[in-house]
Each structure stands twice: as structure tokens, then as C-alpha cells.
Amino acid sequence: MLGVESAAATQAGVVIGAVLVEALLLYVGYGALERVAGPWLTRRLEGR
């Protein structure tokens, strides 16, 4: 029989998984943004 403890452990696993997926998406997203906008922003800040 499943108790409250197993439900809490399942919920914790889901939250940890969601946080890891979010972190991966942010890492990839910011990397892509830096690759696209980085050179342009660097040129603008250097005054070229």
C-alpha cells in the first residue's frame, strides 16, 4: 500500500526533474542568445 511518504517522494522527484529541465533550457537558450547577439553587442560597446 502506498502511503503519504511515497507521494511526497514522487512529488519531490517531479520538482527536481522540472528544475533540471528548466536549467538545461536556460543554459541552451542563453548560449544561443550569446552566440547571436554577442558579436553585435561587442561591436556596439566598442563604438564600431
Rosetta silent file (secondary structure, phi, psi, omega in degrees, C-alpha in Angstrom):
SEQUENCE: MLGVESAAATQAGVVIGAVLVEALLLYVGYGALERVAGPWLTRRLEGR
SCORE:     score description
SCORE:     0.000 S_00000001
   1 L     0.000  134.798 -179.366    0.000    0.000    0.000 S_00000001
   2 L   -85.100  133.874  179.840    1.318    3.433   -0.939 S_00000001
   3 L  -107.050 -173.153  179.339    1.498    5.973    1.830 S_00000001
   4 H   -64.463  -32.141 -177.597    1.973    9.702    2.043 S_00000001
   5 H   -61.795  -42.576 -178.418    5.736    9.221    2.079 S_00000001
   6 H   -70.652  -32.716  177.271    5.835    7.735   -1.420 S_00000001
   7 H   -67.034  -39.878  179.185    3.590   10.503   -2.778 S_00000001
   8 H   -66.643  -39.496  178.591    5.914   13.135   -1.285 S_00000001
   9 H   -66.131  -38.691  177.538    8.956   11.402   -2.777 S_00000001
  10 H   -65.146  -44.247  177.915    7.263   11.295   -6.183 S_00000001
  11 H   -61.350  -42.815  179.298    6.390   14.979   -5.966 S_00000001
  12 H   -62.654  -41.083  177.679    9.956   15.827   -4.984 S_00000001
  13 H   -62.880  -39.637  178.429   11.261   13.852   -7.951 S_00000001
  14 H   -65.710  -43.173  179.667    8.946   15.708  -10.323 S_00000001
  15 H   -64.228  -44.929  179.134   10.038   19.083   -8.945 S_00000001
  16 H   -62.052  -42.560  177.335   13.725   18.173   -9.210 S_00000001
  17 H   -61.741  -42.947  179.397   13.202   16.960  -12.779 S_00000001
  18 H   -64.004  -40.340  179.429   11.365   20.167  -13.719 S_00000001
  19 H   -65.647  -40.886  178.693   14.137   22.314  -12.243 S_00000001
  20 H   -65.315  -40.852  178.177   16.802   20.352  -14.153 S_00000001
  21 H   -65.025  -43.421  178.693   14.894   20.679  -17.437 S_00000001
  22 H   -61.524  -43.040  179.459   14.417   24.412  -16.856 S_00000001
  23 H   -62.834  -41.460  178.719   18.122   24.851  -16.105 S_00000001
  24 H   -64.072  -43.807  178.625   19.074   22.986  -19.284 S_00000001
  25 H   -63.436  -41.120  178.116   16.703   25.096  -21.397 S_00000001
  26 H   -65.586  -40.419  179.404   18.061   28.318  -19.905 S_00000001
  27 H   -61.045  -47.520  179.802   21.653   27.164  -20.485 S_00000001
  28 H   -67.589  -42.894 -178.652   20.941   26.365  -24.136 S_00000001
  29 H   -64.124  -46.341  179.011   18.827   29.492  -24.638 S_00000001
  30 H   -68.038  -33.354  176.061   21.361   31.890  -23.163 S_00000001
  31 H   -64.079  -43.559  177.596   24.146   30.186  -25.112 S_00000001
  32 H   -65.375  -41.961  179.274   22.251   30.688  -28.362 S_00000001
  33 H   -62.829  -41.418  179.567   21.443   34.301  -27.460 S_00000001
  34 H   -65.887  -38.294 -179.734   25.098   34.994  -26.665 S_00000001
  35 H   -66.844  -37.358 -178.180   26.198   33.428  -29.943 S_00000001
  36 H   -81.044  -49.009 -172.450   23.732   35.537  -31.962 S_00000001
  37 H   -93.416  -16.371 -176.355   23.823   38.861  -30.090 S_00000001
  38 H   -57.783  -54.054 -179.744   27.322   38.714  -28.589 S_00000001
  39 H   -61.379  -41.136  179.340   29.341   39.922  -31.580 S_00000001
  40 H   -62.500  -46.392 -178.814   26.830   42.668  -32.374 S_00000001
  41 H   -65.666  -38.978  178.507   26.750   43.895  -28.779 S_00000001
  42 H   -62.311  -45.134  177.968   30.541   43.816  -28.522 S_00000001
  43 H   -61.451  -41.494 -179.780   30.881   45.957  -31.665 S_00000001
  44 H   -64.848  -41.035 -179.056   28.292   48.446  -30.348 S_00000001
  45 H   -71.071  -29.716  178.362   30.042   48.767  -26.983 S_00000001
  46 H   -82.786   -7.386  176.963   33.418   49.264  -28.659 S_00000001
  47 L    84.340   20.067  178.983   31.940   52.006  -30.834 S_00000001
  48 L   -98.332    0.000    0.000   32.363   50.300  -34.178 S_00000001
